[in-house]
Coordinates of C-alpha atoms and ligand atoms in Angstrom, one line a residue:
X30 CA -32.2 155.5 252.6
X31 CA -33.3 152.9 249.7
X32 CA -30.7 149.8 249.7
X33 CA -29.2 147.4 247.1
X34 CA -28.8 144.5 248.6
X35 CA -26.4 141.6 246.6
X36 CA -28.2 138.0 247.4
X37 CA -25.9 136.0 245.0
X38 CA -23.3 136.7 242.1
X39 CA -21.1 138.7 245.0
X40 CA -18.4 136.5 245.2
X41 CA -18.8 134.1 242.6
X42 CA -20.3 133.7 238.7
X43 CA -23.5 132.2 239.6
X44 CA -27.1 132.9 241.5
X45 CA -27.5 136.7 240.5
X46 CA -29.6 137.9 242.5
X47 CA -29.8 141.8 243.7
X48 CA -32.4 143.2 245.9
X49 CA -33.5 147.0 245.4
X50 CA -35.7 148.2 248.5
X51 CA -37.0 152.0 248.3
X52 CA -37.2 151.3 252.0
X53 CA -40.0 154.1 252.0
X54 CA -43.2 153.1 249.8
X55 CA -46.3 155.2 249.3
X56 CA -48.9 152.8 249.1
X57 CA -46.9 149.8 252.0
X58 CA -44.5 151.7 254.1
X59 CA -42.4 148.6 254.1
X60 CA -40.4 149.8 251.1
X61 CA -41.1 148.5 247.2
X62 CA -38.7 145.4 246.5
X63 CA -37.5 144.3 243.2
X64 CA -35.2 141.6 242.0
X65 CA -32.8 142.1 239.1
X66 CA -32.5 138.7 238.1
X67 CA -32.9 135.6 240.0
X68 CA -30.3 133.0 238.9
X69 CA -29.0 129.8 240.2
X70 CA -26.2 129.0 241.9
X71 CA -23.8 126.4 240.5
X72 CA -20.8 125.3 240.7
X73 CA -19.0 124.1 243.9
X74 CA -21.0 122.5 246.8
X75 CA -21.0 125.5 249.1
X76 CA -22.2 127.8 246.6
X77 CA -25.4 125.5 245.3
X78 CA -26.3 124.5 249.2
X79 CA -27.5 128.0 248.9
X80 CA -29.9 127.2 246.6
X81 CA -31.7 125.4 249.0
X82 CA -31.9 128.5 251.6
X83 CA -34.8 130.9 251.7
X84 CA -34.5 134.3 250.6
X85 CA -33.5 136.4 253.2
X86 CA -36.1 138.8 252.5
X87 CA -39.7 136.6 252.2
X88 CA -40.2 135.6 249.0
X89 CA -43.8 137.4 249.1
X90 CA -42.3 140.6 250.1
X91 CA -40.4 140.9 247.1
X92 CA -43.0 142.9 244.2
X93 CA -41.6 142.0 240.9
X94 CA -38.6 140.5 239.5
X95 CA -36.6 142.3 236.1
X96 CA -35.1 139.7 234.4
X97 CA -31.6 140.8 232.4
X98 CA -31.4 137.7 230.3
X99 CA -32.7 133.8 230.2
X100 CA -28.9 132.2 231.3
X101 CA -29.8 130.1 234.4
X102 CA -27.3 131.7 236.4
X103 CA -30.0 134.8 236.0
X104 CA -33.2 133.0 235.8
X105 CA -32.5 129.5 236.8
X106 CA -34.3 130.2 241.0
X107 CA -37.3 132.0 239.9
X108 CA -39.4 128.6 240.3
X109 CA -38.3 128.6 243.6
X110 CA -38.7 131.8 244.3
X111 CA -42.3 130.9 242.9
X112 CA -42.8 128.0 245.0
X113 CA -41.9 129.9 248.0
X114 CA -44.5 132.6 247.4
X115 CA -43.0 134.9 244.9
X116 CA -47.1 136.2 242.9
X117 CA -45.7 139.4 241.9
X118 CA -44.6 140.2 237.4
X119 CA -41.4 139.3 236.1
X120 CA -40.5 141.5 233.4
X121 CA -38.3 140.4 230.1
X122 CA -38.1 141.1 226.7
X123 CA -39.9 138.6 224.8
X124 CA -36.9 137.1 223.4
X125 CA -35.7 136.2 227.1
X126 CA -39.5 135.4 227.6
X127 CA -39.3 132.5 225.3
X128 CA -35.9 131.3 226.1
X129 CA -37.4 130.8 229.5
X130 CA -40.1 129.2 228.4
X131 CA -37.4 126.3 227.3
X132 CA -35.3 126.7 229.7
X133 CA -36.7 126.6 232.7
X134 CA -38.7 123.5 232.4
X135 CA -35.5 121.8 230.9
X136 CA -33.8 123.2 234.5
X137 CA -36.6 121.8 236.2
X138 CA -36.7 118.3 234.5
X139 CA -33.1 117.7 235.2
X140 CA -33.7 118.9 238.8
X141 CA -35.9 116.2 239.0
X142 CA -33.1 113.9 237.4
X143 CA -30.9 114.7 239.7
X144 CA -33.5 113.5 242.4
X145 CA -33.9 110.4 241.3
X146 CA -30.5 109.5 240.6
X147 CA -29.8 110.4 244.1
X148 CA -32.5 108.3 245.2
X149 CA -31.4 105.0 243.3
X150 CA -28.3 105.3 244.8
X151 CA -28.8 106.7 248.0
X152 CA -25.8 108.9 247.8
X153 CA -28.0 112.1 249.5
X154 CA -28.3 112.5 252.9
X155 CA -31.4 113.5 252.7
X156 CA -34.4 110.6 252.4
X157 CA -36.0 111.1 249.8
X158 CA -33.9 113.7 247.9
X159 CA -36.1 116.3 246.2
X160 CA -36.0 118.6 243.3
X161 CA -35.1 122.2 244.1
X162 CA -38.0 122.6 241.5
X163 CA -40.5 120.0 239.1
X164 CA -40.6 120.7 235.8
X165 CA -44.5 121.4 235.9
X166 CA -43.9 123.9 239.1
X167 CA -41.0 125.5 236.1
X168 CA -43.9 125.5 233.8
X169 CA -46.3 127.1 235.8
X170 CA -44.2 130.2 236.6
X171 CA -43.7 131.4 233.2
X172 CA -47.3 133.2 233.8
X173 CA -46.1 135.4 235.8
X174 CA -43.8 137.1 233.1
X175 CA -44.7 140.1 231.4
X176 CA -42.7 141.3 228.2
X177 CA -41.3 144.4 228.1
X178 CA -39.7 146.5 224.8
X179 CA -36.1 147.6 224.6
X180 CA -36.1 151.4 225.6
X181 CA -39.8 151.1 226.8
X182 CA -39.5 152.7 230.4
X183 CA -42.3 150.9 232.9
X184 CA -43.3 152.4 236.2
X185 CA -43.3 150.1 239.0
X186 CA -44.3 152.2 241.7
X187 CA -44.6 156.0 242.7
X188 CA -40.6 155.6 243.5
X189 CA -39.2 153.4 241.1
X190 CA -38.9 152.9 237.4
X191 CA -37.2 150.8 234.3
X192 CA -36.1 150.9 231.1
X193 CA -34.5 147.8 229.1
X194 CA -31.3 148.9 227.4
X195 CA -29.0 146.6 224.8
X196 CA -26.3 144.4 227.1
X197 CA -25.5 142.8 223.4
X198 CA -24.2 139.3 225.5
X199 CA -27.3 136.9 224.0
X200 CA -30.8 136.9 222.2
X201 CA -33.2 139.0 224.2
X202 CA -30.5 140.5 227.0
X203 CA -30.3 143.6 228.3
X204 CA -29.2 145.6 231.4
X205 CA -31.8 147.3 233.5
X206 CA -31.4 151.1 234.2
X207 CA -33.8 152.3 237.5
X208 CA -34.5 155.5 238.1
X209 CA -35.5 155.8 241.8
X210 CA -37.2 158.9 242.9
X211 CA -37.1 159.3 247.0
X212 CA -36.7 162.0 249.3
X213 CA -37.1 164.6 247.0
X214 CA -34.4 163.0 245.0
X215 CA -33.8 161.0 241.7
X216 CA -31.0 158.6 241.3
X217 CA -29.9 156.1 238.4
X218 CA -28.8 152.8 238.8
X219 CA -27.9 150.6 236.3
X220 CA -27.0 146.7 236.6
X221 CA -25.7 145.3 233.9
X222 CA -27.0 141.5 233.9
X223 CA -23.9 140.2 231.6
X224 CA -22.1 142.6 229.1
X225 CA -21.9 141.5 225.5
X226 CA -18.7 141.6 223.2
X227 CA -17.5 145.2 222.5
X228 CA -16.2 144.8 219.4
X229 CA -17.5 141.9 216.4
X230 CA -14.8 140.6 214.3
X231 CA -12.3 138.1 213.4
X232 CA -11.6 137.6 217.3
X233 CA -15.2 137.2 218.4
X234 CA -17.1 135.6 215.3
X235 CA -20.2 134.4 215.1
X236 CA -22.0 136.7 217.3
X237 CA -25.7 136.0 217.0
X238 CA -27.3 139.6 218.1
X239 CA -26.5 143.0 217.9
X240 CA -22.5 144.0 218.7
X241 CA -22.1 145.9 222.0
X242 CA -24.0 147.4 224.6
X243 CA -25.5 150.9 224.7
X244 CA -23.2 153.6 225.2
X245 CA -23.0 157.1 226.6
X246 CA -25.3 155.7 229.5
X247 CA -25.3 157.8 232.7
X248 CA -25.3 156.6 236.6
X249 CA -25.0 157.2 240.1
X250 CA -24.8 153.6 241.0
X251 CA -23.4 150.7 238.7
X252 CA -23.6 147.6 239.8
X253 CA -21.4 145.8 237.0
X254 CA -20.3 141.8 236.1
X255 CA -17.1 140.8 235.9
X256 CA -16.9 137.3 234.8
X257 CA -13.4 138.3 232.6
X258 CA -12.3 141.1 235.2
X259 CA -8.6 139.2 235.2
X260 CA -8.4 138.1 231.8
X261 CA -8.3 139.0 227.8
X262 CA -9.7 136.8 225.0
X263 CA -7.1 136.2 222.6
X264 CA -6.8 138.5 219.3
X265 CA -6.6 135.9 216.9
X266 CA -9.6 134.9 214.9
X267 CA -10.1 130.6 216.3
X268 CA -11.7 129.7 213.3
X269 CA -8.4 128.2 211.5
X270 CA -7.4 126.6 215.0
X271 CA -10.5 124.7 215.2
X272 CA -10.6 123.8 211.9
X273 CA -7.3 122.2 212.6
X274 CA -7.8 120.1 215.7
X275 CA -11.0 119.1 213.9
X276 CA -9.2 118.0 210.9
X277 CA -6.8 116.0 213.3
X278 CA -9.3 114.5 215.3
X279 CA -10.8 113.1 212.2
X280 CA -7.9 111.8 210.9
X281 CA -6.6 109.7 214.2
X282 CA -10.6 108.2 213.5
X283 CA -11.6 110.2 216.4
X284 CA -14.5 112.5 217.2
X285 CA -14.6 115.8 218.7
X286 CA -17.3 116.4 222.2
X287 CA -17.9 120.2 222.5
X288 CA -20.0 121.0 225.4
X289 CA -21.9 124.3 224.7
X290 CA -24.4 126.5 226.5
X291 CA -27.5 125.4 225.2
X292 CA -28.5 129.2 224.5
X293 CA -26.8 131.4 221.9
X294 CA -23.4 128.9 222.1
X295 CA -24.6 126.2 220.3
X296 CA -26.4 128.3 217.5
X297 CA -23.5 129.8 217.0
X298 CA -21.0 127.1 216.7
X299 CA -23.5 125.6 214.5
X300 CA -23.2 128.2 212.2
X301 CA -19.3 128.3 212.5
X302 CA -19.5 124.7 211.9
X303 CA -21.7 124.9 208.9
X304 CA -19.5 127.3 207.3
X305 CA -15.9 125.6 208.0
X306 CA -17.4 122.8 205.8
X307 CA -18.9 124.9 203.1
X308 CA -15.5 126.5 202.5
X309 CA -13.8 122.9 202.5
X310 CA -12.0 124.0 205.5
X311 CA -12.9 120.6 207.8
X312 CA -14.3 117.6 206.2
X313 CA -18.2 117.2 205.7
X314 CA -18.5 115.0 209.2
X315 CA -21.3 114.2 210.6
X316 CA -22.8 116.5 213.6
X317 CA -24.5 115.9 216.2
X318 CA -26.8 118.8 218.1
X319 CA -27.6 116.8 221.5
X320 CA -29.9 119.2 223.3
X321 CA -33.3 119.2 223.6
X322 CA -33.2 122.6 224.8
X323 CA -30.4 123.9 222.2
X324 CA -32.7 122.6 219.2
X325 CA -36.0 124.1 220.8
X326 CA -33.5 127.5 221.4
X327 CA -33.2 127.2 217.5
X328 CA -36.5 127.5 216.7
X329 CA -36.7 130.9 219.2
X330 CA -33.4 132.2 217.1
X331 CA -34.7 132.2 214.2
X332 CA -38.1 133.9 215.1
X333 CA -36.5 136.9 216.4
X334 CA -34.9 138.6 213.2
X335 CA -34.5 141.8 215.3
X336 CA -32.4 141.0 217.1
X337 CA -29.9 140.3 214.5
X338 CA -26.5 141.2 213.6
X339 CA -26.1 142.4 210.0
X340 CA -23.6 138.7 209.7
X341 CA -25.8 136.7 211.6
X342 CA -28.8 137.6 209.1
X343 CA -26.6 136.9 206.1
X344 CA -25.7 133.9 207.4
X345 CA -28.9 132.4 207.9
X346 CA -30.2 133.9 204.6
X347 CA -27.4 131.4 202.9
X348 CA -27.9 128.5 205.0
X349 CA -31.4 128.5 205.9
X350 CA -32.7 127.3 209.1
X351 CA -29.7 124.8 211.1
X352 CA -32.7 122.0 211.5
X353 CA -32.8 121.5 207.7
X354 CA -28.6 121.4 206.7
X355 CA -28.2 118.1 205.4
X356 CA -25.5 115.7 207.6
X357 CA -26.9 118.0 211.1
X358 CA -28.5 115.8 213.5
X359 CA -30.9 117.1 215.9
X360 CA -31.5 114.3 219.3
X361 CA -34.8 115.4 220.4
X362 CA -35.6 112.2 222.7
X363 CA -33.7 110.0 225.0
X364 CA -33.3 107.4 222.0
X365 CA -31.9 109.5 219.4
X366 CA -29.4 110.5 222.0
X367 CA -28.4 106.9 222.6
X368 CA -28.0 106.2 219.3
X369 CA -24.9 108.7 219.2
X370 CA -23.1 106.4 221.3
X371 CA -23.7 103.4 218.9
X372 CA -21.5 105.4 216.1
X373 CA -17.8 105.1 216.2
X374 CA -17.5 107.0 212.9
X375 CA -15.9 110.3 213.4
X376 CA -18.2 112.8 214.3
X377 CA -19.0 116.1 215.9
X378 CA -21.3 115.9 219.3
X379 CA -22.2 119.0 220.3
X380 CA -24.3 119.1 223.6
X381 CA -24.7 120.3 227.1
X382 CA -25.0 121.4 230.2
X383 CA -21.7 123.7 229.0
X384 CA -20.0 123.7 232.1
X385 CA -20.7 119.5 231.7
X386 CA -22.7 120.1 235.5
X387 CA -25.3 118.3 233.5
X388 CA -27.6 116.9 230.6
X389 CA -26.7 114.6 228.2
X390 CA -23.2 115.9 227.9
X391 CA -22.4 113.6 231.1
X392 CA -22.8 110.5 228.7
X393 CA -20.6 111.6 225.7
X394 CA -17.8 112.6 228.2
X395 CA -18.0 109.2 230.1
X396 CA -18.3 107.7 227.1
X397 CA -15.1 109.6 225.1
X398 CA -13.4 110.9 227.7
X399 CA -10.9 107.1 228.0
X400 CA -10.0 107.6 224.2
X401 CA -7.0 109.0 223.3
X402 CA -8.4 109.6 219.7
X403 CA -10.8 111.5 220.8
X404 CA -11.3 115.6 221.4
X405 CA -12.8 117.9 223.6
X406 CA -12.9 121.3 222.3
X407 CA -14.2 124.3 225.3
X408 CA -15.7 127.1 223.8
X409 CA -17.3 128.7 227.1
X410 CA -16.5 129.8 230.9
X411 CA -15.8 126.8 233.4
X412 CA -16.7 128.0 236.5
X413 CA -14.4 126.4 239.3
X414 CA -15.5 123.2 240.6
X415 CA -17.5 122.0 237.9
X416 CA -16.6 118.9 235.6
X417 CA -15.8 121.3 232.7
X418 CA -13.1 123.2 234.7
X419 CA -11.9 120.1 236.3
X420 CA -11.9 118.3 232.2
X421 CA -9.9 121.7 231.6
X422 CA -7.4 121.9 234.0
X423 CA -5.3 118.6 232.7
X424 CA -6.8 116.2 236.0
X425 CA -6.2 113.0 234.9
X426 CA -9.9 111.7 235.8
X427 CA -13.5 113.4 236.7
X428 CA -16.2 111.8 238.1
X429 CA -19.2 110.9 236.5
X430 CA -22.6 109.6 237.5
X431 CA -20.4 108.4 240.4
X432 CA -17.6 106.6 238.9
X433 CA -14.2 108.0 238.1
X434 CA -13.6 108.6 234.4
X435 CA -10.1 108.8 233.3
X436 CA -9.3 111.4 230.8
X437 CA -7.2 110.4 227.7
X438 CA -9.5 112.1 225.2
X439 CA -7.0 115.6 224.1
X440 CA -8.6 118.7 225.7
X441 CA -8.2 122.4 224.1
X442 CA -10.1 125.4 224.7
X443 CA -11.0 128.1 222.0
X444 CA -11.9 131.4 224.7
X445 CA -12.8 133.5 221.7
X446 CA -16.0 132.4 221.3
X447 CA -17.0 133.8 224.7
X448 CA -20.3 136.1 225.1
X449 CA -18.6 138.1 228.0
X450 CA -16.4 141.7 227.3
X451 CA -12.9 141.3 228.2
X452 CA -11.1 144.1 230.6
X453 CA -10.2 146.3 227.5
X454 CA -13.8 145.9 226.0
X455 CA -15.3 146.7 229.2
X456 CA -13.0 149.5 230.0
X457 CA -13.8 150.7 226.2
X458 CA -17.8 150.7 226.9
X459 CA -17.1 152.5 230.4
X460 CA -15.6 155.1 228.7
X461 CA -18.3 156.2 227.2
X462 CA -20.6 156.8 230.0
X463 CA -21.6 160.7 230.1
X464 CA -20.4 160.6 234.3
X465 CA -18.6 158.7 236.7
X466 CA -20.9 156.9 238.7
X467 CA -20.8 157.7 242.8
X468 CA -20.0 154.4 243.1
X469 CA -19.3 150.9 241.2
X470 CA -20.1 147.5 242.9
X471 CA -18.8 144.5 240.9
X472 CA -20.4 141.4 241.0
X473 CA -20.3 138.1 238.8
X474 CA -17.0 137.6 239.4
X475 CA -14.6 135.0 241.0
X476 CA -12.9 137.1 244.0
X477 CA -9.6 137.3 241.9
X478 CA -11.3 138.6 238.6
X479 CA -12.9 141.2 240.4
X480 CA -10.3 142.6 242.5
X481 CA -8.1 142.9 239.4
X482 CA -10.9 144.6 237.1
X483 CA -11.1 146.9 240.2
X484 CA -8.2 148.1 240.5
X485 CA -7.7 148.7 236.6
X486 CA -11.0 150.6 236.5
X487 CA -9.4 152.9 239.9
X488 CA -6.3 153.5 238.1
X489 CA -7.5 153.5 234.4
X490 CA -10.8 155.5 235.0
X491 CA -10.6 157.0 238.6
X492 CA -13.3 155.9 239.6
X493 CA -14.7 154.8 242.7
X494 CA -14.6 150.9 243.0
X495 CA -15.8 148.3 245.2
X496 CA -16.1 144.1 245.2
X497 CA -20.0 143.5 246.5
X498 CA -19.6 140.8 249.0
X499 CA -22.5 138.1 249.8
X500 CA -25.5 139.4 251.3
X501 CA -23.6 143.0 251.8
X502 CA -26.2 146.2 252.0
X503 CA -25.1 148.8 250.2
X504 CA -27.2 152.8 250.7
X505 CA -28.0 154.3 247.3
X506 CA -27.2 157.8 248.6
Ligands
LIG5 ZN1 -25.2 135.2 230.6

């Protein structure tokens, strides 16, 4: 019987990873083996050990990797997986394609950071520490990608094909439908990588590409994220909130730190940004984009006009190209980034990692964070244990670079600007589907977000439910 078998995201919000093996192969006998997506786990210790383990099946076994989307979560091993052995094609649409091309080397420089810090102060036990990958060995795996059209369906081997299909969460995402064909039989599976906003409006502006994910789909196994399974974004548009606690900030002489996700985030705060001034709704202040990788991501944005909501290309046919707006800085290099610090102007620092696990963020918060004048707006998920959900949560210190920071900088959180359905826009999308799958595994999901969506998609929808679990095996009847 051909398997699914859940390597990482079971459990948690980070390291997707899920095995397909046909188990039976025409040409090998050992069974064709793909990957849907190959992300990194962060977040607390005992999750990103696991980065550091093989892959329980051989990394050479495995015969090609479908990427959903270019979030490190998804994408962030595949240079390991690489560097373990991994030659097979890793298929993405060629928006996800170039996003990778940014951010994987960015993932593998700080890797290397990370290293080296460790190294200087000797806090690892191991001697020397290493990076989980170099930048160059991040580099060199992007030739194994292959890009792949939306609806284009691509046959892998005698048993098993795919088809990209809009997930409507970021530039270039998608989830991957599989139609296996064994025993006599065909089955669909679809995985859903991470679902996009259902509905575009007021309550989720800004949204970059195309509003929500392809309906009426059919399948006999869903394998299904559930990042918001126990929560609901608010119904209120933010805009006049943040617009407000920017206005205060600037008028205590403080400045606001927003740590964004480098990819689709940051583009489209910018934008939110941009437009708040234009309509004299916050005061022209200046901002600062600090992210080598959210600038470069700029650049990919604005190439891909297809993938475009009919807002998102009216905006940028007002304003032009983010690099250009006058009073919008862009830190490309380690100086310009310093030279942020020197201003004690109010201002607007924009920068990541988003979940402040990383990057230049780290030095606006340790530099901010003590200042009462200052703010620190959220505007994505914290996953538990990193700095951001620790900033969040109201402790009255984080650690940084080693040293405890205290936090007397306000702290707010704006969750409409999330990329991620909520219960009642995932339960809206489900109800489309032409069947009820034989069966549902959720994944990317702390345990408590899961078992809730679960048990609202049993009662609500009647259908057949279950949490995947780390490492679990489950048949594809
Ligand atoms: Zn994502």
């Amino acid at each position: 019987m051909p398997y699914i078998q859940f390597l990482g995201a079971a459990g948690t919000v980070t390291g997707s990873k899920h095995l397909i093996n046909t188990t039976y192969d025409s040409s090998s006998k050992h069974g064709f083996q793909v990957l849907i997506d190959c992300g990194l786990f962060q977040g607390q210790k005992e999750w990103r050990e696991r980065n550091w383990q093989d892959t329980p099946v051989p990394a050479r076994g495995i015969d090609a990797v479908v990427l959903t989307h270019a979030h490190l979560d998804h994408c962030g091993w595949i240079p390991r997986l690489v560097k373990e052995g991994f030659r097979g094609p890793i298929y993405a649409t060629q928006p996800t394609i170039d996003l990778c091309s940014v951010v994987l080397p960015d993932s593998g420089h700080l890797q290397e950071e990370d290293a080296a810090f460790y190294n200087k102060r000797k806090v690892s036990k191991h001697h020397p520490a290493l990076p989980l990958y170099s930048l160059k060995e991040a580099q060199d795996c992007l030739r194994y990608f292959k890009p792949v059209a939306v609806e284009q369906t691509t046959q892998l081997s005698a048993e098993l094909a795919f088809r990209f299909v809009r997930a409507a969460h970021i530039l270039g995402s998608c989830m991957v439908e599989i139609t296996l064909q064994t025993n006599g039989r065909s089955r669909r599976l679809l995985f859903t990588g991470d679902i996009g906003r259902v509905r575009d409006s007021l309550i989720a502006p800004g949204k970059v590409v195309h509003s929500g994910p392809q309906e009426n789909e059919t399948a006999d196994v869903l394998v299904m994220e559930s990042t918001y399974g126990n929560r609901q974004h608010p119904d209120t548009d933010p805009r006049p909130e943040l617009a407000r606690l920017i206005r205060e900030t600037a008028q205590r002489g403080g400045s606001v730190i927003v740590p964004a996700f480098a990819v689709e985030r940051t583009q489209k705060f910018l934008f939110i940004l941009k437009r708040l001034m234009e309509t004299g709704q916050i005061p022209r202040l200046p901002v600062y984009c600090d992210s080598p990788m959210a600038i470069r991501a700029v650049e990919i944005f604005l190439k891909h006009t297809e993938e475009y909501t009919e807002r998102a290309a009216e905006l940028i046919r007002t304003y032009g190209s983010p690099i250009e707006w006058p009073g919008f800085t862009f830190a490309l290099t380690a100086e310009q980034s310093k030279k942020i610090n020197e201003s004690h102007y109010p201002s607007i620092i924009v920068s990541s990692s988003g979940m402040v696990t990383g990057g230049r963020i780290l030095h606006h918060m340790a530099q901010r964070l003590p200042d009462p004048k200052n703010l620190v707006i959220f505007i994505g998920f914290q996953a538990p244990g990193t700095r951001g959900a620790i900033i969040k949560s109201g402790a009255p210190e984080v650690k940084i670079f080693g040293e405890f920071v205290p936090i007397r900088a306000q702290v707010a959180a704006l969750e409409q600007f999330s990329d991620h359905a909520d219960p009642p826009e995932m339960l809206e999308w489900l109800r489309t589907f032409k069947n009820k799958p034989g069966a549902t595994y959720l994944v990317h999901g702390e345990p408590a977000a899961a078992a809730q969506l679960r048990e609202r998609m049993k009662k609500e929808l009647g259908w057949n439910v279950q949490v995947a679990e780390y490492m679990e095996r489950v048949e594809v009847e």
